[in-house]
Amino acid sequence: MSRSNILKLGAALALVSAAFAGPALAASGAKSPRTLGYVVTQWDYATYESPFADECPEGLAVGNDEYWWRGLSRADKDKLTNTGLIQPIDRRGTAVLRGPQGEDVCWKPEIVKDPPMRTVKGKLAFGFNLDGTTDGKATPKSCAHEKFTGVDNTPGVDNQVYRLLGCLYGWRRNGVMDAYDDEERRNSGRGVILMEITNVDDARNDDAVDITFYRAIDPFSLDATGKILPYGSYRIDMANGKPRYGATAKGKIVNGVLTTTPIDLSLPYYANSIFAEMRLRDMQFRLELPQGEGKAKGLMGGYYDFDKWWEYMMKAEFLVATGDWSCPAMWEAAHRLADGYPDKDGKCTALSTAFKVEALPAFIVHQDRTAAAR
Amino acid sequence: MIRKLASLALLSLTLAGCGPTEPQTTGGPAVTRRLTESQYRSVIADVFGPQIVVAGRFDPLLRTDGLLTIGAGSATVGAAAFERFHALARSIAAQVTDTTNRDVLVGCGPQDLRTADDSCATEFYSRIGRLLFRRPLTTDEVRDQVKLAREATAVRGDFYTGLAYGLQTLLEAPDFLFVVERANGKQLDDYAKATRLSLLLWNTSPDDVLLQAAEGGKLKTEDGLKQEVDRMIASPRFKDGVRAFFTDMLSLDDTTNLQKDTTLFPAFTLTAANDGKEQTLRTLVDLLVTRNVDYRDIFTTRETHISNALGLIYRVGVNDPSGWSRFDFPSDDPRAGIQSQVGFVALHSHPGKSSPTLRGKAIRELLLCQRVPDPPGNVNFDKFNDPDSPLRTARERLAAHANDPACAGCHKLTDPIGLALENFDGLGQIRDNENGAALDLSGDLDGVKYANGAELAKALHDNPAAASCVVNRAFTYAAGRQTVSDEKAFVVYLEKTFADSGYKFPSLIRRIALSDAFYAVSGQGAGQSPAAAKAGTTEDKS
Amino acid sequence: MSFLIKRPAARREILRGLLGGAAVALPLPYLEIFLNTHGTALASGAPLPVRFGTWFWSMGHTPGYAVDPNTDQLTFLKECEALTPYKSRINYFGYFNSPLDGHPNHVHQSGWITVRTGTAPPKPADILAPTLDVLVSDHIGGSTRFRSLDMGCTGNPKDSLTARSTHVRNPSEVSPIALYARVFGPGFADPNSAEFKPDPDLMLQKSVLSGVEEQRKRFEKVLGAADKARMDEFATSVRELEHQLALQSEKPAPADACRIAAKPDDMPMGTELPVAQANHEALTKILTLAVACNQTRVFNMSFNDTLSSIRKPGTAYTHHTLTHEEPVDKNLGYQPEAFWFNCRSMDALAAFIKAFESVREGAGTLLDNTLIFAHAETSFAKIHQIDNIPMFTIGTAGGKLKTGRHIAGHGDPVTRVGLTALQAMGLPLEKWGQGSLQTAKPIGEILV
């Protein structure tokens, strides 16, 4: 569809809301100022992988099963595997129960001590410079930590979640965690994130726009083969008369690239049948907006609240074998690497992170009623 | 509802007062027609309730004189079709008598379930049979089913299982599968009247009230007939009748087999195809029944209803993505009239591309009741195939046809109309070029020039053939047969009164339902329908 | 009309004594005897049952690229390459014509109607005489559960080339799962199973049909002559179902070639070539086993619809539109894409033949006891030509036909081929067809 037609349709939507006084619609196009609606189709940790895994010189991290297995006697091993006839997947439930009294080590990660987790030693990463330093020294809102150089050569990039997860099998390119999560969101239509860019006078260059994030209550619009289609309509998840999620950032568009000033916000996170929430601080965005139709692509970065981050990791304990991590080792490493928002004792309570994001044009439906929450 | 009754009252006054009077007709032959799939489904739902699953395929009817309903007047039941009706009847009878439904639907039974209960069976077959056969059953008919139930109960050892066999017999009897019209002299008899009325107004067989009216002779009197017609038009069921009529007139059932290339048209899904049909029906019912506007507005309307699957194709937002939402295209939008909706432009296209010829032919034949001849056998495509001058747009390709005298005659009838809709691709998505070339949407319809589809919409609205087409189709649909020469004056009268009413569709249907012509039968004997077979598959000549 | 044949009476009496559960001795069907020791015939000396089927493809052939016209030795060229391995089992018929006696050539319709009915349709949808498969099934279809199985591969049940008349058409089964359910689902009795216990419901179903017949007689009394004729067709349909039920209540004769088909997967349907090919393969598989298990002796398969909607995924042009709109490649001398599609139709025919040949029956294969009549609706689709419509017969019809011949018709009516096939199937016909299509001259060269 040509640009001019998109404009016409945008006008059509404006008319709809005027004529029926029904819920207003945000469209990917409207006359001055315009609104650009997007539905997020992909939301993955931005991890950098070199061709020969140079960023993990010690190799990939050792997972829970390995530590558990090492701790068993020969007799126990034979009993557990029926001398090789029982597969590891059938041992999943027991493998995490390796506390001294059989405690779950994901629920009590401090109950055993594993060797330190192998983390990223490389210099390159995706992300933003969140603390403003180039050397990673402590500031009032950050703890001392190591810096990366951006894959695009940006100096002083912060991305401690990448440092933590980058050598874990599950989060690498052939791993299953993020790829499966996107797939699951596509199928289930849960945790769908909407982005609405408003006050757009010029979609290519505009020095003042707003970008608001919502959760949708409608599932993705899919084609016959299951691919997500552009131009679907999505209602905003409402609670008590206002959007359940609805943080707005200020931004600008330069040559079709949207950047924002940092904001604190919460976003839904649904993956692996787990409902969780991302609590993000100093979150900023760099989104390349497509000309005409097509996907918006970009990067979002900020500090991920430690407790919220761990909540998901803990709920995902049934995947430790699939993703091959150890809860005690990860818990220890994550505390060690936490670099944002020190508490009164100087201990940091957040991890810098970055996400790769893709989004398709969509119509965002503002309802004038409270919708049922999922 | 009050407003509707008031407007009906006003309508009655108009009918009773001035205006042209109905010309005398001797009527056409009575017709024996096979129930259509949608009628069959409606009847089962009405008689037994919507919980009864009618799972099965129905044999297609042959579109005759523009309507499947007329084809139903010549349809028979071949071996494969009967096998399917048999399976359906068996499944329905089993459901009606199962433990979930028997208490409500049968309502009686023996103390000992292993024994027969003739009085319960008699009551059941009489009550249900009357609704299925659209007339009371004869004593012999009831007796036969009761006997079968008794024998079957003995074999199967269960009363309700036995009862099902008699019901199954009724459900595959010709009296149910075929609507037969008996006459009383020169008029249909009261049951045939009731059935015609009910099929026309509600697309189902007569309900208990209407059968009582028939039994009590009410339909013989002008007041009695009027009372029933007005009751039925005021009912929400009238919308079912209107939907069935336009489904037939616009060939919307063909949507079932609609196929699109999903690589070229990813937004095409089964849901989108069904929703395309539903959108057109909702648009028509909303305009013509709920709002009772000028029929011709269907060609120009931008007011419609859409679902999310359609929003993806139209690329507009949908207020309620989980269902249907009212949606109006802006007044300058190229999308105007039902002929611009997915249910039309996608249906009359190829799987991978649009077709101005198919669209033009559909507008001529379905909306204007004009006949477009079939293509000749001796077409020479050589000019058209010249590899040295690649033709990018459909207009360019069809121009090659139009320059060939063998093709030009028909393509001139269809292509200019279809070309005005070329800004909708094979799925109905908007586009402003074809293969990179700009689109020229101009043309003329019977001498009226237009620059684009929206202007074509206006030309269709103003074309006298549009209104006379729906009048003709409505009457032949109602009668289940093509008009006979004696009825020409009556059709002209219908056209005139339709115009006088401001082209109000319910008023047209009401006038047909109250007319003498609708119930008149030519003197070829009760229940005879010699012309039904003769009618063959001749198309309209115009 | 010479093609009207009296159908064998349905075996309606068989079950009468069974109602109420009383056991009576049933007369055995003629098939309930064993094969002779050579596996070529039944022990009585009667040959193995012979089956008849049609196979249809649309858009014909590219002239000069299908069969070598210059020799009476059957020689397949590039477009028919796939058929070469089966050359000895095939006859090809070229240069037979379809005179229309002044009726227009209804494109993609008139051609097949002349081939199958021996009549020229005045209007596109007119079927003035039964298609030849219906005549065959009236003659031999009574001994099996289904008089005929009719299939199409492009998803639309309306795409069917078998009809008794304009208003009595036999829609195609388009879903392999549905075909499987119809043949091998409830109601199927394994002919080789030692156990057989008729369902008491069958007897009651028969009573239902008697009741329906009773109603029909009452119903008919109020009808005019034309509608009475329609009710005759209804009566025939009731009788055919009675017959089906009667066969189901007898222990079926053993069939050594019978294997129960595997349940097919749920498959997409549509006009994309890979989809149509997959459906053709799945339907064919079920069909061959249905035939081997004596569930039917007559079948009709349409590979594509008469207006070939077959297309490559992701392309805007169908096979049909290509035949008209694709430029002729000056180097190749034909329309390359349309040609490619024609080749795929021949691939499918070859696969169909292979499927029949791969079922062992007696000392030979199912193909030995089958006559497949394959043809198109046009000869050269680009110009809608209906003279020289390509036709094949495949198989020997139980030794009734010689094969491996290329027969040139020299402008004779196409009905000569149909008449030959009908006679090979044992129909007592002297002549067949109407008007200029009438012929009394079968093709003697191939009749044994």
Short mmCIF file of C-alpha atoms in Angstrom, two decimals, chain C residues 15 48 81 109 118 154 192 194 289 291 396 437:
data_model
loop_
_atom_site.label_atom_id
_atom_site.label_comp_id
_atom_site.label_asym_id
_atom_site.label_seq_id
_atom_site.Cartn_x
_atom_site.Cartn_y
_atom_site.Cartn_z
CA LEU C 15 -33.45 -59.02 4.82
CA LEU C 48 -12.18 -61.86 -11.64
CA GLU C 81 7.26 -38.81 -20.91
CA GLN C 109 -17.59 -28.02 -21.21
CA GLY C 118 -22.21 -38.92 -26.67
CA THR C 154 -8.89 -29.47 -6.32
CA ASN C 192 -11.12 -61.54 4.54
CA ALA C 194 -13.48 -64.85 9.49
CA LEU C 289 -7.83 -50.53 -1.93
CA VAL C 291 -11.55 -51.45 -5.52
CA THR C 396 -7.17 -54.65 -20.60
CA LEU C 437 -22.09 -38.22 -32.34
#
